[in-house]
Coordinates of C-alpha atoms and ligand atoms in Angstrom, one line a residue:
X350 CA -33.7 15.3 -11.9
X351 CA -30.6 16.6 -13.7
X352 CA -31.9 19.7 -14.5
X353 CA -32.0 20.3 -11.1
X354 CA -28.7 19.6 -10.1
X355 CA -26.3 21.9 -9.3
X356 CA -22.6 22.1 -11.2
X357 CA -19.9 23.5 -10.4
X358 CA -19.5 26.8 -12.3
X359 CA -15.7 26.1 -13.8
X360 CA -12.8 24.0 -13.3
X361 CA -10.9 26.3 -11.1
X362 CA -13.9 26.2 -8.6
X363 CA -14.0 22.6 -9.3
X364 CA -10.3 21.6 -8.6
X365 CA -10.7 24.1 -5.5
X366 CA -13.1 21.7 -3.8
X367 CA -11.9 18.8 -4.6
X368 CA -8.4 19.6 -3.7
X369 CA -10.5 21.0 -0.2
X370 CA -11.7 17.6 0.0
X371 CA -7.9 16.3 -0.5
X372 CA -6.1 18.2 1.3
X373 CA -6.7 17.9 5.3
X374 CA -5.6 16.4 8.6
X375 CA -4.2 13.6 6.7
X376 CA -1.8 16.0 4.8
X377 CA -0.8 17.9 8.1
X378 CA -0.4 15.2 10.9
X379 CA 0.1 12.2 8.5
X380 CA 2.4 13.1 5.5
X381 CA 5.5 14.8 6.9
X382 CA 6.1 12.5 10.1
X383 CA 5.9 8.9 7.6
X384 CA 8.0 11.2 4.7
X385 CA 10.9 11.3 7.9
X386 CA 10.1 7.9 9.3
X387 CA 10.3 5.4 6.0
X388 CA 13.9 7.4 3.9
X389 CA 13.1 11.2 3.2
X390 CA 13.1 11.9 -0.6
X391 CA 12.9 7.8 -1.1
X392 CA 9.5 7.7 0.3
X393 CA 8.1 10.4 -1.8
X394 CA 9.9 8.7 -4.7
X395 CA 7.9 5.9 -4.2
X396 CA 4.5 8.2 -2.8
X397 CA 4.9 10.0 -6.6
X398 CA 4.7 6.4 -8.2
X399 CA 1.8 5.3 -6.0
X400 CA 0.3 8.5 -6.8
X401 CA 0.7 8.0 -10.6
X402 CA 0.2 4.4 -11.4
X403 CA -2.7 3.7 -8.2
X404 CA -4.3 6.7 -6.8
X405 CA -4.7 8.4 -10.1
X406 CA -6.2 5.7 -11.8
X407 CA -8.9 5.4 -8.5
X408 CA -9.3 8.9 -9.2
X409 CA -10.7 8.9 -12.6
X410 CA -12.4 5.8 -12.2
X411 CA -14.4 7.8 -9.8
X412 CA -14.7 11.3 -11.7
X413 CA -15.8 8.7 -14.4
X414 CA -18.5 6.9 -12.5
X415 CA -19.9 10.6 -11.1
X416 CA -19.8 12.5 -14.5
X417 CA -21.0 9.7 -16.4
X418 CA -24.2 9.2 -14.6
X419 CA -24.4 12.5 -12.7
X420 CA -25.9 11.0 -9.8
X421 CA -24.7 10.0 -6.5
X422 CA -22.8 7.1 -5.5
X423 CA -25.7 4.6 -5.0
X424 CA -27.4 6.3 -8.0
X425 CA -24.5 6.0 -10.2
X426 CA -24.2 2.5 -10.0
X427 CA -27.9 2.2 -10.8
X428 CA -27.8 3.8 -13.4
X429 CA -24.8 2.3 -15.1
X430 CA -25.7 -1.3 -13.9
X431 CA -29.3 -1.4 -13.0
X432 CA -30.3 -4.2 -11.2
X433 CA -26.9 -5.6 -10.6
X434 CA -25.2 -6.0 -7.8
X435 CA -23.0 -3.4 -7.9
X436 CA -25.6 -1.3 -6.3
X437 CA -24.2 -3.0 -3.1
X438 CA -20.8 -0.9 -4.3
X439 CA -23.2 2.3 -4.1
X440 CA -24.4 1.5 -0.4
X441 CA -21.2 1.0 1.0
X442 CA -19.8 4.5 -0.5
X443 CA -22.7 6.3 1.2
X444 CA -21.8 4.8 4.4
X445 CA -17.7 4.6 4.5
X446 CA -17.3 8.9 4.5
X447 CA -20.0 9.0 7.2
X448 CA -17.7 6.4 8.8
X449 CA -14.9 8.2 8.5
X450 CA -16.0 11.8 9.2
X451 CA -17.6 10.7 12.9
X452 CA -13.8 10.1 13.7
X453 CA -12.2 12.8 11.7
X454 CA -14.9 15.2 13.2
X455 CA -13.3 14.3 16.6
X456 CA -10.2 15.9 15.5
X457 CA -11.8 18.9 13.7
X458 CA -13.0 19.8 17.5
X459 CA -10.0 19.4 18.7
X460 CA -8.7 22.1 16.8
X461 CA -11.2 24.1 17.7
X462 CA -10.5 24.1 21.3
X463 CA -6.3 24.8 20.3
X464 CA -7.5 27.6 18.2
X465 CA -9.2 28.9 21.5
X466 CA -6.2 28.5 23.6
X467 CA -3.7 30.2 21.0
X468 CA -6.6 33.4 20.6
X469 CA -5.6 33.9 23.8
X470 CA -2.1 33.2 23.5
X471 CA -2.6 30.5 25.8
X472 CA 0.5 28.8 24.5
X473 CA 3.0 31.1 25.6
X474 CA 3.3 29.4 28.7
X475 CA 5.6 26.6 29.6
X476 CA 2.9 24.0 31.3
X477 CA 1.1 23.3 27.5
X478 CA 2.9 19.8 27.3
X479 CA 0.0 18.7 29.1
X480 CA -3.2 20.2 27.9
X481 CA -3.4 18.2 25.1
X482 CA -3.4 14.7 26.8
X483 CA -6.1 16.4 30.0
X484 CA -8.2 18.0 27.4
X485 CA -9.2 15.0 25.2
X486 CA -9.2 12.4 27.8
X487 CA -12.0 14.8 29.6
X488 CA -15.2 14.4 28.4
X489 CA -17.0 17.1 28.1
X490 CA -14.6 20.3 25.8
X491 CA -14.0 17.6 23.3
X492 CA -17.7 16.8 22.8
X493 CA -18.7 20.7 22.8
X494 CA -16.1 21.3 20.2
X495 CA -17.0 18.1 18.2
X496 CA -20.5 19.8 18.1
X497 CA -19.4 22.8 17.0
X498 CA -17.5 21.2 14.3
X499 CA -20.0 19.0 12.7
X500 CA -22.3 22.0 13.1
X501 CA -20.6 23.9 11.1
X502 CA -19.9 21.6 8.1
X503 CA -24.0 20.8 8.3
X504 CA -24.6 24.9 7.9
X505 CA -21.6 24.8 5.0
X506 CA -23.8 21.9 3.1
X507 CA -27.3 23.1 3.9
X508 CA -26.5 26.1 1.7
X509 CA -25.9 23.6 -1.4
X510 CA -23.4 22.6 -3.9
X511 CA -22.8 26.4 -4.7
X512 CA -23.4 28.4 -2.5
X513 CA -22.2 26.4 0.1
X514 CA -19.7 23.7 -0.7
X515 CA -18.0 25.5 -3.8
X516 CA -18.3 28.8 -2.5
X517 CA -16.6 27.9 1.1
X518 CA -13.7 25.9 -1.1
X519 CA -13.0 28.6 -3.4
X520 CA -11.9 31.0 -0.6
X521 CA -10.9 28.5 1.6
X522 CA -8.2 26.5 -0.6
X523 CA -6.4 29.1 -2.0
X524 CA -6.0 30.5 2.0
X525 CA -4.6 27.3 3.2
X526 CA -1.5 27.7 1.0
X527 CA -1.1 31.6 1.6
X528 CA -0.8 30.2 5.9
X529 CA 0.8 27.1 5.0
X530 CA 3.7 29.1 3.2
X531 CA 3.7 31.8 6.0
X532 CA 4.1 29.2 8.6
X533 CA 6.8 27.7 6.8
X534 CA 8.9 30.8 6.2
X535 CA 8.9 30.9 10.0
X536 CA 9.6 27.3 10.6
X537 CA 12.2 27.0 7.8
X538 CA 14.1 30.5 9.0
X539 CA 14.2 29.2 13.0
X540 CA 17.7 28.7 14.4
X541 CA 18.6 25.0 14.0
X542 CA 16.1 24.2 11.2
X543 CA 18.6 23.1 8.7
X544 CA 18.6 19.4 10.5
X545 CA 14.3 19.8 10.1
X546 CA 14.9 20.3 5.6
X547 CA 17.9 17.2 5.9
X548 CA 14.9 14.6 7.5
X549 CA 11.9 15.0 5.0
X550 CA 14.8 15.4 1.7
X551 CA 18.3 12.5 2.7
X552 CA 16.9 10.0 0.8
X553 CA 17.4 6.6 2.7
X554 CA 16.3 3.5 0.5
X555 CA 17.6 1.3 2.9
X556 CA 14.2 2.4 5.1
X557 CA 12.1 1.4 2.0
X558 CA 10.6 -2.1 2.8
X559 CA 7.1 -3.8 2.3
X560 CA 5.5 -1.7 5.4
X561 CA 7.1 1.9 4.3
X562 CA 5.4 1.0 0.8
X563 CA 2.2 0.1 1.6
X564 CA 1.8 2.9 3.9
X565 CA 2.9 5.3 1.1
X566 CA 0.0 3.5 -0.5
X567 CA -2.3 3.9 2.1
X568 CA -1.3 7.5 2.7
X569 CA -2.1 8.5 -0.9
X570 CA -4.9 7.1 -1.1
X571 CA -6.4 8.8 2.6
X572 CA -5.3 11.9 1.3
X573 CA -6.7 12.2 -2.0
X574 CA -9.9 11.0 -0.4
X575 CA -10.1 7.8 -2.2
X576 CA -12.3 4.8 -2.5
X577 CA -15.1 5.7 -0.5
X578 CA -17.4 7.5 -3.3
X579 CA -16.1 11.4 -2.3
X580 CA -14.7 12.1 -5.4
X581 CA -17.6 10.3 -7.5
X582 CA -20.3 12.6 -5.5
X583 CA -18.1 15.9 -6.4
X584 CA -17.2 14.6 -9.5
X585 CA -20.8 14.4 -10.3
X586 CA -21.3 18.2 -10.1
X587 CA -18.4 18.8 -12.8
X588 CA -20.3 19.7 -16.3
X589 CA -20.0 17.4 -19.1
X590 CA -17.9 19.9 -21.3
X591 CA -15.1 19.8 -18.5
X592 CA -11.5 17.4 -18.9
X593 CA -11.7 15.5 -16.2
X594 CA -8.1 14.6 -16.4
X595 CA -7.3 18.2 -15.7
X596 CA -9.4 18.1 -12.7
X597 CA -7.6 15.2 -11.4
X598 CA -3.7 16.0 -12.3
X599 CA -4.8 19.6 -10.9
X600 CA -6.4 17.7 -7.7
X601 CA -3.3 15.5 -7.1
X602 CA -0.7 17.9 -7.8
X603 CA -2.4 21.2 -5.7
X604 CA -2.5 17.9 -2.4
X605 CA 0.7 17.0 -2.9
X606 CA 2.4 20.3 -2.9
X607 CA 0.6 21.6 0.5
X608 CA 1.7 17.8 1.6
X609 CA 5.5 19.1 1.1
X610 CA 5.0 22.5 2.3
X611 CA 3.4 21.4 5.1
X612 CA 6.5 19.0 5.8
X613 CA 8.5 21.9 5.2
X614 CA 6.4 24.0 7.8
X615 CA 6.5 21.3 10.4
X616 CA 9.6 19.6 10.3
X617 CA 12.0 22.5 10.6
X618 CA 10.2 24.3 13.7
X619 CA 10.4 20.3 15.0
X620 CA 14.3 20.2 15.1
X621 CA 14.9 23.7 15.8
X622 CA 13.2 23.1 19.6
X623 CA 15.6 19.6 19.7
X624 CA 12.5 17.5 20.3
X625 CA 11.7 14.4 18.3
X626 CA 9.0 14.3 15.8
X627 CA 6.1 12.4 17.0
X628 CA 3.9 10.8 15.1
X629 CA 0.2 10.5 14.9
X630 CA -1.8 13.6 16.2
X631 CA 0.5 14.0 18.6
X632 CA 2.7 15.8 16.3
X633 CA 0.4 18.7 16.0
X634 CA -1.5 18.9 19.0
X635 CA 1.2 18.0 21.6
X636 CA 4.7 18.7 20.2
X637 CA 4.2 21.9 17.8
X638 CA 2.3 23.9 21.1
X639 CA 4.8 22.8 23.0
X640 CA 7.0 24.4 20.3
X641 CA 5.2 27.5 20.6
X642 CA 5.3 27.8 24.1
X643 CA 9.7 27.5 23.7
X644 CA 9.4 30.1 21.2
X645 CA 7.2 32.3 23.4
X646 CA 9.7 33.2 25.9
X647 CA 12.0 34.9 23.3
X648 CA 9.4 36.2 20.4
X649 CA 6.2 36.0 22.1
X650 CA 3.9 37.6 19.9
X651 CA 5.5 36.1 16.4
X652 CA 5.1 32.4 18.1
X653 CA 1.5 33.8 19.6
X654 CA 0.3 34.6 15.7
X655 CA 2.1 31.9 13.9
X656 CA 0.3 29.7 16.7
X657 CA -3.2 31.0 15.6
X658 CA -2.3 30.8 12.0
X659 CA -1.6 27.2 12.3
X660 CA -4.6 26.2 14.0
X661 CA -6.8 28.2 11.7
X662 CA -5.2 26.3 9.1
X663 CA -5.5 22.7 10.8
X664 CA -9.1 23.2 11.5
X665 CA -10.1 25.2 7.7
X666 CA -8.3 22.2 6.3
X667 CA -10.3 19.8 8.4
X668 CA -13.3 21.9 7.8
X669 CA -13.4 21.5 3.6
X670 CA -12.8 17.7 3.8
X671 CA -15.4 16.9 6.4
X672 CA -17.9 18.8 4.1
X673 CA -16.8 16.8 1.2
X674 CA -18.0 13.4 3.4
X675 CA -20.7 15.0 4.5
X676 CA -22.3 15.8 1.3
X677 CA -21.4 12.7 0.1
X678 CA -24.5 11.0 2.2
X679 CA -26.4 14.1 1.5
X680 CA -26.9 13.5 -2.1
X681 CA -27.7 10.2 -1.7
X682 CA -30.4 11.0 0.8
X683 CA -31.5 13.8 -1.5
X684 CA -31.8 11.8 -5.0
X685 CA -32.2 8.6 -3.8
X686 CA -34.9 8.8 -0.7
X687 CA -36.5 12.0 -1.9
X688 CA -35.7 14.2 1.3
X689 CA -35.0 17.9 1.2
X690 CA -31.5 19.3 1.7
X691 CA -32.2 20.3 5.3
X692 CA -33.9 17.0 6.3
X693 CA -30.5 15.0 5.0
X694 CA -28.5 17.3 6.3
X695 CA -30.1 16.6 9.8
X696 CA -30.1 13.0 9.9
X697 CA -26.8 13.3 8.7
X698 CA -26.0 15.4 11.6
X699 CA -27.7 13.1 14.4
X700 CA -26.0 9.8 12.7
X701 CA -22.4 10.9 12.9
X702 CA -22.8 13.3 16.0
X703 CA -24.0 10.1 17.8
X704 CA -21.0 7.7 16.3
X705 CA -18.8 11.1 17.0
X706 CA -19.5 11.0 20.6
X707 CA -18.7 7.5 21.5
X708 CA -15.3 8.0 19.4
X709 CA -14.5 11.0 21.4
X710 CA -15.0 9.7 24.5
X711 CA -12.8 6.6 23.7
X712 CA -10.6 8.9 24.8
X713 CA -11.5 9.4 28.3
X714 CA -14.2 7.1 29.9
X715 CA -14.7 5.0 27.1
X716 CA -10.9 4.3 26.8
X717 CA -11.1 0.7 28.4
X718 CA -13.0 -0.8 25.2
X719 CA -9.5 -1.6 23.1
X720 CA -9.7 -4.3 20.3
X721 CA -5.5 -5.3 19.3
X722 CA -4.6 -2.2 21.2
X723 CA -6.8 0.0 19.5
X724 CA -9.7 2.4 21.3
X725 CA -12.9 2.8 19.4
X726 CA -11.7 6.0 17.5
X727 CA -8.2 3.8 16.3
X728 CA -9.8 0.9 15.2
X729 CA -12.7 2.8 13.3
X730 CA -9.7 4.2 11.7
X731 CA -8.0 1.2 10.8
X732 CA -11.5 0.2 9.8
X733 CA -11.8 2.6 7.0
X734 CA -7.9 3.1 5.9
X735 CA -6.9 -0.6 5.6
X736 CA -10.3 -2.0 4.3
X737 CA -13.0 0.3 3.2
X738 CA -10.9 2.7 1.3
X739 CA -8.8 0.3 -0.8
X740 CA -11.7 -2.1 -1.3
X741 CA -13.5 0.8 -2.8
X742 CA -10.7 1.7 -4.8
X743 CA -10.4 -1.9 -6.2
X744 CA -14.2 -2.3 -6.8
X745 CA -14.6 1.3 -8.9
X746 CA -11.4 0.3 -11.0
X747 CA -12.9 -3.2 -11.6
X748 CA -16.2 -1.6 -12.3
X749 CA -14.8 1.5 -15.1
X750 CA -12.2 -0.9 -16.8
X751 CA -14.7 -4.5 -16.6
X752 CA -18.6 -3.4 -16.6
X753 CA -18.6 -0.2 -18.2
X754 CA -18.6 0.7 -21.8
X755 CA -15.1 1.1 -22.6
X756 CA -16.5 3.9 -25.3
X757 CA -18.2 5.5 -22.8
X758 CA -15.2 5.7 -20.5
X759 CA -13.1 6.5 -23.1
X760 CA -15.8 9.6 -23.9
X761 CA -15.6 10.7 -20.2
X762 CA -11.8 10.4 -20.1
X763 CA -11.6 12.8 -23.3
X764 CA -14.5 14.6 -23.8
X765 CA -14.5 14.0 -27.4
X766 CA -10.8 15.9 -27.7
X767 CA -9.0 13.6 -30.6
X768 CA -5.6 15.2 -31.0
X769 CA -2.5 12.8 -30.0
X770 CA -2.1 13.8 -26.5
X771 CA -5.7 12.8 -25.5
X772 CA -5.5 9.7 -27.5
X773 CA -2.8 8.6 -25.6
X774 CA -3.7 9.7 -22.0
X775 CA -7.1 8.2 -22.2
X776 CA -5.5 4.9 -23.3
X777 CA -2.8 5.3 -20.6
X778 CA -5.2 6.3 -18.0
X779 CA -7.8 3.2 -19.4
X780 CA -5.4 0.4 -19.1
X781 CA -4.1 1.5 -15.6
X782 CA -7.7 1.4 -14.3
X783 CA -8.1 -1.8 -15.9
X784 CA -5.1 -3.4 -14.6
X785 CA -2.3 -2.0 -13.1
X786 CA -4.8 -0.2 -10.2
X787 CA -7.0 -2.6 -9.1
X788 CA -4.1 -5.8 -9.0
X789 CA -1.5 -3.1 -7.3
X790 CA -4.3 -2.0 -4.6
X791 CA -4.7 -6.0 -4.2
X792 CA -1.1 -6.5 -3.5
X793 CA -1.0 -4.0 -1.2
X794 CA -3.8 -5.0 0.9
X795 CA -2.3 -8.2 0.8
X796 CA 1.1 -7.1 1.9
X797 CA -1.0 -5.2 5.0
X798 CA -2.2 -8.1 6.6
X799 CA 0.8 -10.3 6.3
X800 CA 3.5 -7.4 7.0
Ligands
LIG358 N1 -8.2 13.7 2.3 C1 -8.5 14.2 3.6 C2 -7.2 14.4 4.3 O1 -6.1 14.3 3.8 C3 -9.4 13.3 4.3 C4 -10.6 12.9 3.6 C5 -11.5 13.7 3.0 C6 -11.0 11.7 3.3 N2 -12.5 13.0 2.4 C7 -12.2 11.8 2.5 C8 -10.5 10.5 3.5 C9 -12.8 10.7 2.1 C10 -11.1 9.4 3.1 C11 -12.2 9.5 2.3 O2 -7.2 14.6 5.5

């Protein structure tokens, strides 16, 4: 069986997909509204330490788990406990991406349909404030374009680890940040920007209080893709010879930068058409066309290309995360229940297709069904940020710093290297998974409910 397996072919390609995986709709929509809301520069103060002393930690626990066993999540655990109960661990982590990527698939259509619109230059026109509210709420556009979405992630992991996953990432990563950077020359050079630049850095600590933390928490953890057995599964195609802490310090810094640039490309165009920065997908979908459509009447075709170059970037984003879930369930199916590739890949499909739908017509017909104020599509989400994701990232810590071997973590975490600097990192790295992670991530989750 591991013969077969596919790796990927070096670390660059490696950290390429993985930082794919990171970096997403959680980095564009999520990351530069809460950076203006909870104290500038003091939130991402305390979004570095989360990063550093919680989501790191989660992150190698998981590269761990998938290189050391080389399986997929439910496989892992079966192989490194067999016949214990932390094959329960496994189960969940095939189900919690699928969970997630029926909602986040919803949103991947969306920006299909927006591309659409600016390929047209559909924005240029001053009656876009309301396209995005008619369009989702109707039923049928949103479900065509959810199609099209999940359709294409299923074609990107049909063709395999390689020549699918890894070679879609490669490209695709390294083209986010060319747009990203374009789009924020433009946004950061608008008249009126400066105020845009003084929101995400004037640190405020006053704004930093139990909430602002546990959502930079919760924030780091979405966007690194944490705690729901994504990272394992990729982290299971990286060869034995590679350092995994490389992957991982390359993962988290290469998500947090395009996190700040995107900020930088947001915020500025925000403030320089005087409008207040939303927050959830509104931010993208409603306000920045609405942007577009002000800046049409003066530069039309800039604001028409900077408008396609966004949404190609919002929905490539979306595109190499939602793979990264996918495939996640795909391996298990693959190793575990003996299908072929395209078989998983199917059933994959139909399951979150099906889930997909319902979310995306919470929107429109389905929207009476509310649970604490939440449609189907919020509380899912709610679902899998607040519970699924931090529980996972408690349960792998627990599981790399309490069941496993600590020589064989400590093998994984250095690959063997003895000079000081990798004795001391994989000590570092060993006692935060062992402690510091999993009683922070408890804190937190703690904090969330009683907050
Ligand atoms: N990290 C992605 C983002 O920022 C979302 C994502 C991809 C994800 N894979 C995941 C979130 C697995 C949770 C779990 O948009």
């Amino acid at each position: 069986m591991t013969d077969k397996r596919e790796h990927f072919a070096s670390r660059f390609t490696a950290v390429m997909a993985m930082a794919g995986s990171a970096i997403g709709l959680g980095n564009i929509w999520r990351f530069p509204y809460m950076v203006g809301q909870n104290g500038g520069a003091a939130f991402i103060i305390i979004y570095l330490i989360a990063a550093l002393l919680l989501s790191l930690p989660i992150f190698m626990a998981e590269s761990v788990i998938g290189r050391a066993s080389h399986k997929n999540t439910f496989g892992a655990m079966d192989t490194l406990a067999p016949g214990t109960k932390w094959k329960w661990l496994g189960l969940i982590t095939v189900a919690s991406p699928l969970i997630i990527m029926s909602y986040y698939s919803v949103v991947g259509g969306w920006s299909i349909s927006f591309l659409a619109k600016s390929l047209s230059f559909g924005f240029n026109s001053p009656d876009v404030s309301s396209y995005f509210g008619t369009f989702i709420s109707s039923p049928w556009g949103p479900l065509l374009c959810h199609s099209i979405f999940l359709g294409t992630c299923a074609l990107i992991v049909l063709s395999g680890v390689n020549r699918g996953i890894e070679l879609f990432s490669k490209i695709t990563t390294p083209m986010l940040f060319i747009l990203i950077v374009i789009i924020m020359i433009y946004s950061c050079t608008l008249p009126g920007a400066v105020k845009g630049v003084e929101y995400l850095v004037r640190p405020d600590f006053s704004k930093l209080d139990a909430r602002a933390i546990s959502m930079a928490v919760g924030q780091s953890f979405f966007s690194l893709s944490l705690g729901v057995g994504t990272i394992l599964t990729y982290s299971s195609y990286v060869k034995k010879e590679e350092n995994l802490l490389a992957t991982g310090l390359g993962t988290s810094a290469f998500d947090l930068l395009f996190a700040l640039i995107a900020g930088f490309a947001i915020m500025p165009a925000v403030f320089a058409a005087g409008i207040e920065p939303g927050a959830g997908p509104g931010l993208i979908f409603e306000t920045l066309p609405f942007i577009f459509a002000k800046m049409g009447t003066s530069t039309p075709i800039l604001s028409g290309l900077i408008a396609i170059l966004f949404f190609v970037t919002i929905l490539f984003a979306a595109l190499t995360s939602a793979i990264s879930m996918y495939e996640t369930g795909v391996a298990y199916l693959i190793e575990q229940k003996h299908l072929k590739r395209r078989n998983a890949v199917l059933l994959i499909f139909a399951g979150c297709w099906s889930v997909g739908v319902i979310c995306s017509l919470s929107f429109g017909p389905l929207s009476g069904i509310k649970l604490f104020g939440d449609n189907i599509f919020g509380m899912l989400d709610k679902f899998a940020s607040n519970i699924l994701m931090p529980l996972g990232g408690i349960l792998f810590t627990v599981f790399v710093g309490w069941k496993m071997p600590k020589s064989l973590v400590q093998e994984e975490l250095s690959n063997g290297r003895n000079n000081r600097f990798a004795k001391i990192s994989r000590l570092c790295i060993y006692y935060l998974i062992k402690y510091i992670a999993p009683i922070g991530i408890l804190a937190i989750m703690i904090t969330q409910f009683i907050a």
